[in-house]
mmCIF file of C-alpha atoms in Angstrom:
data_model
loop_
_atom_site.group_PDB
_atom_site.id
_atom_site.type_symbol
_atom_site.label_atom_id
_atom_site.label_comp_id
_atom_site.label_asym_id
_atom_site.label_seq_id
_atom_site.Cartn_x
_atom_site.Cartn_y
_atom_site.Cartn_z
ATOM 1 C CA MET A 1 262.589 31.197 179.004
ATOM 2 C CA SER A 2 263.821 34.186 180.871
ATOM 3 C CA ILE A 3 267.144 33.748 182.702
ATOM 4 C CA ARG A 4 266.820 36.864 184.765
ATOM 5 C CA GLY A 5 263.315 35.885 185.748
ATOM 6 C CA GLU A 6 264.584 32.877 187.527
ATOM 7 C CA ALA A 7 262.248 30.611 185.441
ATOM 8 C CA LEU A 8 263.652 27.380 187.060
ATOM 9 C CA ASP A 9 262.571 28.615 190.485
ATOM 10 C CA ARG A 10 258.728 28.346 189.954
ATOM 11 C CA LEU A 11 256.161 25.946 188.855
ATOM 12 C CA VAL A 12 255.458 26.616 185.126
ATOM 13 C CA ILE A 13 252.712 24.650 183.305
ATOM 14 C CA PRO A 14 252.712 25.796 179.594
ATOM 15 C CA ASP A 15 249.714 26.266 177.344
ATOM 16 C CA GLY A 16 248.030 22.914 176.373
ATOM 17 C CA THR A 17 249.457 20.735 179.059
ATOM 18 C CA THR A 18 247.194 17.808 180.115
ATOM 19 C CA VAL A 19 247.094 14.814 182.385
ATOM 20 C CA GLU A 20 246.139 11.858 180.388
ATOM 21 C CA GLU A 21 245.413 8.854 182.430
ATOM 22 C CA ARG A 22 248.746 8.415 184.277
ATOM 23 C CA ASP A 23 250.895 10.644 182.050
ATOM 24 C CA LEU A 24 251.696 14.347 182.229
ATOM 25 C CA VAL A 25 251.847 15.427 178.510
ATOM 26 C CA THR A 26 253.258 18.606 177.135
ATOM 27 C CA ASP A 27 254.421 19.815 173.640
ATOM 28 C CA GLY A 28 257.673 21.403 174.875
ATOM 29 C CA ASP A 29 260.580 20.468 177.165
ATOM 30 C CA VAL A 30 260.336 19.261 180.698
ATOM 31 C CA ILE A 31 262.599 20.461 183.411
ATOM 32 C CA ILE A 32 262.422 18.946 186.923
ATOM 33 C CA GLY A 33 264.426 20.103 189.864
ATOM 34 C CA GLY A 34 266.354 17.635 192.062
ATOM 35 C CA GLN A 35 264.786 15.661 194.882
ATOM 36 C CA SER A 36 261.345 15.849 193.365
ATOM 37 C CA THR A 37 258.756 13.146 193.165
ATOM 38 C CA VAL A 38 256.529 12.822 190.017
ATOM 39 C CA GLU A 39 253.876 10.302 190.439
ATOM 40 C CA PHE A 40 253.066 10.408 186.644
ATOM 41 C CA GLY A 41 254.746 9.275 183.547
ATOM 42 C CA VAL A 42 256.054 12.167 181.524
ATOM 43 C CA ARG A 43 255.853 12.883 177.863
ATOM 44 C CA GLY A 44 257.564 15.834 176.225
ATOM 45 C CA ARG A 45 260.313 16.936 173.935
ATOM 46 C CA THR A 46 263.573 17.116 175.962
ATOM 47 C CA VAL A 47 263.304 15.830 179.558
ATOM 48 C CA ILE A 48 265.716 17.013 182.196
ATOM 49 C CA ALA A 49 265.644 15.818 185.727
ATOM 50 C CA GLY A 50 267.855 16.787 188.660
ATOM 51 C CA GLU A 51 269.454 14.355 191.116
ATOM 52 C CA ARG A 52 267.307 11.891 193.171
ATOM 53 C CA THR A 53 264.179 12.640 191.206
ATOM 54 C CA VAL A 54 261.600 9.782 191.342
ATOM 55 C CA PHE A 55 259.170 8.970 188.503
ATOM 56 C CA ASP A 56 256.384 6.610 189.239
ATOM 57 C CA GLY A 57 255.743 5.980 185.429
ATOM 58 C CA SER A 58 257.606 6.008 182.150
ATOM 59 C CA ILE A 59 259.474 8.806 180.407
ATOM 60 C CA GLU A 60 258.958 9.444 176.625
ATOM 61 C CA SER A 61 261.075 12.194 175.139
ATOM 62 C CA ARG A 62 260.992 13.060 171.417
ATOM 63 C CA ALA A 63 264.529 14.693 171.673
ATOM 64 C CA ASP A 64 267.121 14.266 174.408
ATOM 65 C CA CYS A 65 266.700 12.884 177.902
ATOM 66 C CA ARG A 66 269.041 13.855 180.727
ATOM 67 C CA LEU A 67 268.688 12.166 184.049
ATOM 68 C CA ASP A 68 271.052 12.951 186.882
ATOM 69 C CA MET A 69 272.531 10.677 189.519
ATOM 70 C CA TRP A 70 270.267 8.609 191.731
ATOM 71 C CA CYS A 71 267.142 9.143 189.666
ATOM 72 C CA GLU A 72 264.603 6.433 189.928
ATOM 73 C CA ILE A 73 262.220 5.572 187.049
ATOM 74 C CA GLN A 74 259.653 2.877 187.673
ATOM 75 C CA GLY A 75 258.719 2.361 184.006
ATOM 76 C CA ASN A 76 260.475 2.613 180.624
ATOM 77 C CA VAL A 77 262.658 5.446 179.265
ATOM 78 C CA LEU A 78 262.159 5.950 175.460
ATOM 79 C CA VAL A 79 264.345 8.614 173.928
ATOM 80 C CA GLY A 80 264.055 10.011 170.378
ATOM 81 C CA ALA A 81 267.671 11.378 170.249
ATOM 82 C CA ASP A 82 270.516 11.213 172.881
ATOM 83 C CA ALA A 83 270.371 10.157 176.505
ATOM 84 C CA TYR A 84 272.517 11.135 179.474
ATOM 85 C CA ILE A 85 272.156 8.964 182.544
ATOM 86 C CA GLY A 86 273.936 9.782 185.742
ATOM 87 C CA GLU A 87 275.553 7.309 188.073
ATOM 88 C CA ARG A 88 273.470 4.995 190.274
ATOM 89 C CA ALA A 89 270.224 5.888 188.436
ATOM 90 C CA HIS A 90 267.659 3.130 188.238
ATOM 91 C CA VAL A 91 265.264 2.281 185.471
ATOM 92 C CA GLY A 92 262.586 -0.327 186.310
ATOM 93 C CA GLY A 93 261.782 -1.074 182.683
ATOM 94 C CA GLN A 94 263.637 -0.684 179.364
ATOM 95 C CA LEU A 95 265.955 2.081 178.190
ATOM 96 C CA MET A 96 265.600 2.685 174.436
ATOM 97 C CA VAL A 97 267.723 5.360 172.853
ATOM 98 C CA SER A 98 267.550 6.417 169.194
ATOM 99 C CA GLY A 99 270.936 8.346 169.379
ATOM 100 C CA ASP A 100 274.004 8.172 171.609
ATOM 101 C CA LEU A 101 273.968 6.995 175.172
ATOM 102 C CA ASP A 102 276.237 8.588 177.849
ATOM 103 C CA ILE A 103 275.816 6.614 180.968
ATOM 104 C CA GLY A 104 277.350 6.693 184.491
ATOM 105 C CA ASP A 105 278.664 3.929 186.783
ATOM 106 C CA GLU A 106 276.360 1.560 188.675
ATOM 107 C CA VAL A 107 273.276 2.398 186.569
ATOM 108 C CA THR A 108 270.668 -0.400 186.856
ATOM 109 C CA ILE A 109 268.279 -1.084 183.973
ATOM 110 C CA GLU A 110 265.953 -3.951 184.779
ATOM 111 C CA GLU A 111 264.807 -4.964 181.372
ATOM 112 C CA GLY A 112 267.809 -4.097 179.297
ATOM 113 C CA PHE A 113 268.807 -1.184 177.059
ATOM 114 C CA GLU A 114 269.445 -0.503 173.362
ATOM 115 C CA ALA A 115 271.089 2.489 171.750
ATOM 116 C CA SER A 116 271.430 3.118 167.993
ATOM 117 C CA GLY A 117 274.525 5.326 168.313
ATOM 118 C CA TRP A 118 277.628 5.355 170.547
ATOM 119 C CA ILE A 119 277.550 4.187 174.147
ATOM 120 C CA VAL A 120 280.001 5.879 176.501
ATOM 121 C CA ILE A 121 280.318 4.634 180.132
ATOM 122 C CA ARG A 122 281.412 7.487 182.460
ATOM 123 C CA ASN A 123 280.080 9.807 184.970
ATOM 124 C CA PRO A 124 278.577 12.751 183.166
ATOM 125 C CA MET A 125 278.261 16.095 185.072
ATOM 126 C CA PRO A 126 274.655 16.391 186.421
ATOM 127 C CA SER A 127 272.704 18.338 183.874
ATOM 128 C CA ILE A 128 271.052 20.820 186.192
ATOM 129 C CA VAL A 129 274.449 21.513 187.956
ATOM 130 C CA PHE A 130 276.112 22.111 184.578
ATOM 131 C CA LEU A 131 273.369 24.335 183.347
ATOM 132 C CA PHE A 132 273.429 26.625 186.416
ATOM 133 C CA ILE A 133 277.321 26.786 186.674
ATOM 134 C CA TYR A 134 277.601 27.741 182.957
ATOM 135 C CA LEU A 135 274.733 30.196 182.866
ATOM 136 C CA SER A 136 275.866 31.776 186.225
ATOM 137 C CA HIS A 137 279.288 32.368 184.875
ATOM 138 C CA LEU A 138 277.980 34.008 181.668
ATOM 139 C CA LEU A 139 275.672 36.218 183.718
ATOM 140 C CA ARG A 140 278.429 37.189 186.215
ATOM 141 C CA ILE A 141 280.693 38.386 183.386
ATOM 142 C CA GLY A 142 277.792 40.353 181.735
ATOM 143 C CA GLU A 143 277.006 38.008 178.829
ATOM 144 C CA GLU A 144 273.298 37.894 179.337
ATOM 145 C CA GLU A 145 272.530 37.429 175.609
ATOM 146 C CA ALA A 146 275.016 34.617 175.346
ATOM 147 C CA ALA A 147 273.465 32.983 178.429
ATOM 148 C CA GLN A 148 269.960 33.173 176.788
ATOM 149 C CA THR A 149 271.352 31.596 173.675
ATOM 150 C CA VAL A 150 273.073 28.774 175.510
ATOM 151 C CA ALA A 151 269.804 28.047 177.487
ATOM 152 C CA SER A 152 267.854 28.006 174.204
ATOM 153 C CA GLU A 153 270.325 25.437 172.648
ATOM 154 C CA LEU A 154 270.401 23.254 175.748
ATOM 155 C CA LEU A 155 266.604 23.096 175.615
ATOM 156 C CA ASN A 156 266.298 22.723 171.853
ATOM 157 C CA GLU A 157 264.382 26.077 171.775
ATOM 158 C CA ASP A 158 263.564 28.071 168.708
ATOM 159 C CA ASP A 159 261.328 30.959 168.013
ATOM 160 C CA ASP A 160 258.317 28.798 167.492
ATOM 161 C CA ALA A 161 258.933 26.348 170.398
ATOM 162 C CA PRO A 162 256.469 26.108 173.247
ATOM 163 C CA ASP A 163 257.556 27.123 176.729
ATOM 164 C CA PRO A 164 259.010 24.439 178.815
ATOM 165 C CA LEU A 165 257.196 22.725 181.712
ATOM 166 C CA VAL A 166 259.074 23.426 185.014
ATOM 167 C CA ILE A 167 258.702 21.655 188.232
ATOM 168 C CA PRO A 168 260.991 23.303 190.902
ATOM 169 C CA ARG A 169 263.392 21.422 193.113
ATOM 170 C CA GLY A 170 261.821 19.454 196.073
ATOM 171 C CA SER A 171 258.322 19.258 194.639
ATOM 172 C CA ARG A 172 255.805 16.427 194.810
ATOM 173 C CA VAL A 173 253.320 15.960 191.996
ATOM 174 C CA ASN A 174 250.651 13.409 191.603
ATOM 175 C CA ASP A 175 246.911 13.206 190.717
ATOM 176 C CA ASP A 176 245.966 14.101 194.317
ATOM 177 C CA THR A 177 248.215 17.086 195.007
ATOM 178 C CA TRP A 178 250.662 19.358 193.202
ATOM 179 C CA ARG A 179 252.819 20.683 196.119
ATOM 180 C CA VAL A 180 255.566 23.201 195.457
ATOM 181 C CA SER A 181 257.301 25.626 197.661
ATOM 182 C CA THR A 182 257.261 28.442 195.104
ATOM 183 C CA ARG A 183 254.839 30.389 193.028
ATOM 184 C CA GLY A 184 253.085 28.763 190.131
ATOM 185 C CA GLU A 185 252.045 29.771 186.611
ATOM 186 C CA ILE A 186 249.536 27.802 184.530
ATOM 187 C CA GLY A 187 249.051 28.849 180.824
ATOM 188 C CA ASP A 188 245.965 28.483 178.690
ATOM 189 C CA ASP A 189 243.913 25.308 177.503
ATOM 190 C CA CYS A 190 245.346 22.931 180.214
ATOM 191 C CA ARG A 191 243.489 20.056 181.788
ATOM 192 C CA LEU A 192 244.930 19.083 185.158
ATOM 193 C CA HIS A 193 244.078 16.718 187.979
ATOM 194 C CA GLY A 194 244.941 17.385 191.687
ATOM 195 C CA ASN A 195 244.777 20.083 194.347
ATOM 196 C CA ILE A 196 247.483 22.677 193.668
ATOM 197 C CA ARG A 197 249.508 24.074 196.622
ATOM 198 C CA ALA A 198 251.910 26.985 195.990
ATOM 199 C CA THR A 199 252.883 30.388 197.427
ATOM 200 C CA SER A 200 250.866 32.107 194.754
ATOM 201 C CA LEU A 201 249.115 31.098 191.482
ATOM 202 C CA ASP A 202 248.492 32.769 188.173
ATOM 203 C CA ILE A 203 246.194 30.714 185.983
ATOM 204 C CA GLY A 204 245.463 31.564 182.408
ATOM 205 C CA ALA A 205 242.277 31.160 180.239
ATOM 206 C CA ASN A 206 240.215 28.126 179.216
ATOM 207 C CA ASN A 207 241.597 25.744 181.804
ATOM 208 C CA GLU A 208 239.981 22.930 183.739
ATOM 209 C CA VAL A 209 241.471 21.927 187.095
ATOM 210 C CA PHE A 210 239.992 19.122 188.900
ATOM 211 C CA GLY A 211 241.064 20.023 192.394
ATOM 212 C CA SER A 212 241.338 22.913 194.833
ATOM 213 C CA LEU A 213 243.700 25.808 194.913
ATOM 214 C CA ARG A 214 245.509 27.016 198.090
ATOM 215 C CA THR A 215 248.205 29.628 198.614
ATOM 216 C CA LYS A 216 249.427 32.176 201.142
ATOM 217 C CA ARG A 217 249.434 34.959 198.623
ATOM 218 C CA CYS A 218 247.526 35.943 195.449
ATOM 219 C CA ILE A 219 245.550 33.775 193.113
ATOM 220 C CA THR A 220 244.380 34.962 189.586
ATOM 221 C CA ILE A 221 241.993 32.855 187.534
ATOM 222 C CA GLY A 222 241.682 33.714 183.817
ATOM 223 C CA GLN A 223 238.629 33.766 181.503
ATOM 224 C CA ASN A 224 236.557 30.695 181.144
ATOM 225 C CA THR A 225 238.707 28.633 183.551
ATOM 226 C CA CYS A 226 236.854 25.994 185.652
ATOM 227 C CA ILE A 227 238.118 25.061 189.079
ATOM 228 C CA HIS A 228 236.533 21.858 190.514
ATOM 229 C CA GLY A 229 237.213 22.667 194.126
ATOM 230 C CA ASP A 230 237.779 25.442 196.718
ATOM 231 C CA VAL A 231 239.912 28.460 196.175
ATOM 232 C CA THR A 232 241.763 29.620 199.366
ATOM 233 C CA THR A 233 244.454 32.121 200.143
ATOM 234 C CA ARG A 234 245.407 33.068 203.576
ATOM 235 C CA HIS A 235 246.341 36.701 203.090
ATOM 236 C CA GLY A 236 246.244 37.638 199.410
ATOM 237 C CA THR A 237 243.771 38.690 196.790
ATOM 238 C CA VAL A 238 241.722 36.406 194.578
ATOM 239 C CA THR A 239 240.951 37.732 191.124
ATOM 240 C CA ILE A 240 238.359 35.816 189.029
ATOM 241 C CA ALA A 241 237.858 36.829 185.454
ATOM 242 C CA GLU A 242 234.914 36.868 183.083
ATOM 243 C CA GLY A 243 233.338 33.400 182.436
ATOM 244 C CA ALA A 244 235.403 31.652 185.149
ATOM 245 C CA GLU A 245 233.631 29.062 187.316
ATOM 246 C CA ILE A 246 234.486 28.044 190.814
ATOM 247 C CA ARG A 247 232.735 24.835 191.854
ATOM 248 C CA GLY A 248 233.469 25.375 195.475
ATOM 249 C CA ASP A 249 234.086 28.034 198.140
ATOM 250 C CA VAL A 250 236.293 31.035 197.896
ATOM 251 C CA SER A 251 238.133 32.207 200.935
ATOM 252 C CA CYS A 252 240.549 35.193 200.647
ATOM 253 C CA GLY A 253 241.680 38.659 201.842
ATOM 254 C CA ASP A 254 240.415 40.888 198.964
ATOM 255 C CA LEU A 255 238.245 39.570 196.170
ATOM 256 C CA ASP A 256 238.054 41.070 192.604
ATOM 257 C CA LEU A 257 235.143 39.300 190.828
ATOM 258 C CA HIS A 258 233.898 39.880 187.276
ATOM 259 C CA GLU A 259 230.082 40.024 187.194
ATOM 260 C CA ASN A 260 229.987 37.221 184.567
ATOM 261 C CA ALA A 261 231.967 34.825 186.696
ATOM 262 C CA HIS A 262 230.232 32.156 188.694
ATOM 263 C CA ILE A 263 230.961 30.684 192.245
ATOM 264 C CA ASP A 264 228.917 27.752 193.340
ATOM 265 C CA GLY A 265 229.943 27.842 197.002
ATOM 266 C CA SER A 266 230.127 30.444 199.721
ATOM 267 C CA ILE A 267 232.369 33.495 199.699
ATOM 268 C CA ARG A 268 234.450 34.549 202.662
ATOM 269 C CA ALA A 269 236.573 37.772 202.138
ATOM 270 C CA SER A 270 238.155 39.320 205.212
ATOM 271 C CA GLY A 271 239.010 42.523 203.169
ATOM 272 C CA GLU A 272 237.338 44.347 200.308
ATOM 273 C CA MET A 273 235.138 42.657 197.637
ATOM 274 C CA SER A 274 234.577 44.314 194.267
ATOM 275 C CA ILE A 275 232.416 43.248 191.351
ATOM 276 C CA THR A 276 233.183 44.553 187.960
ATOM 277 C CA ASN A 277 232.141 44.249 184.291
ATOM 278 C CA GLU A 278 235.646 45.305 183.073
ATOM 279 C CA ALA A 279 238.580 43.108 182.198
ATOM 280 C CA LEU A 280 240.460 42.136 185.298
ATOM 281 C CA VAL A 281 244.241 42.620 185.258
ATOM 282 C CA ASP A 282 246.756 40.187 187.057
ATOM 283 C CA VAL A 283 247.656 41.224 190.586
ATOM 284 C CA ASP A 284 251.239 41.298 191.867
ATOM 285 C CA VAL A 285 251.903 37.848 193.335
ATOM 286 C CA GLY A 286 254.765 39.048 195.277
ATOM 287 C CA PRO A 287 257.925 37.255 196.483
ATOM 288 C CA ASP A 288 258.036 33.500 197.152
ATOM 289 C CA ILE A 289 257.496 32.297 200.738
ATOM 290 C CA ASP A 290 256.728 28.940 202.228
ATOM 291 C CA PRO A 291 253.705 27.160 200.800
ATOM 292 C CA ALA A 292 250.336 26.909 202.354
#
């Protein structure tokens, strides 16, 4: 994860992420900014959530789980290593921790908890706050390599680890709509449900998205990706690669279309439209602005 690239300030869906029934499933870590609503259960390696994040399902983390103050989890929280639960968090089901439990005041666990290691009752510093304060200090004194090392250790990263799934602060994610106020990046081989709303989108290859895409800026759609819905950008360019399929309408400024891509619906381009048989490169998505 690139510290300089502000990786926590955009939606990042890594390769192989899927929505299975009511769960969002990924091989790597999950980082969710504060005041977000995730109307899924979440399954990943380490799960980190900022303050006042709401989960409508359960959390299953193979490694650590860090939930900041005022988090609301409707289901169970099952943790394969250590857990850090901030004050006034609420768990609607059970809390099961295979390692140590660090827990704040006035935490409510409806169906009881169990920890195999030490249990410490205190008010741990919010994980997202700690992460940003520490990394910001290292970057301010010029220790960029040290900051990258710390981020990797906090997220249990190694050279072979998959990229984390990142949902930025203030987002709302469910099987109807993924709504973020930042740009979004989707890797390869993902299967997602819901209309995606972001400032711009860069979608990789061999994905299937059961919903529409809408941005204010550019949208790129990789090879052999299928979008079951409309693709709309207010001002930007839509780039559709070879083998991609759009099962809906396309509305944009400029359109770059591979001749072997397929669009079921109508095309409305207010600017230039080009059709090519060459590989299409990603366009510049530009700076973040308010979502469509």
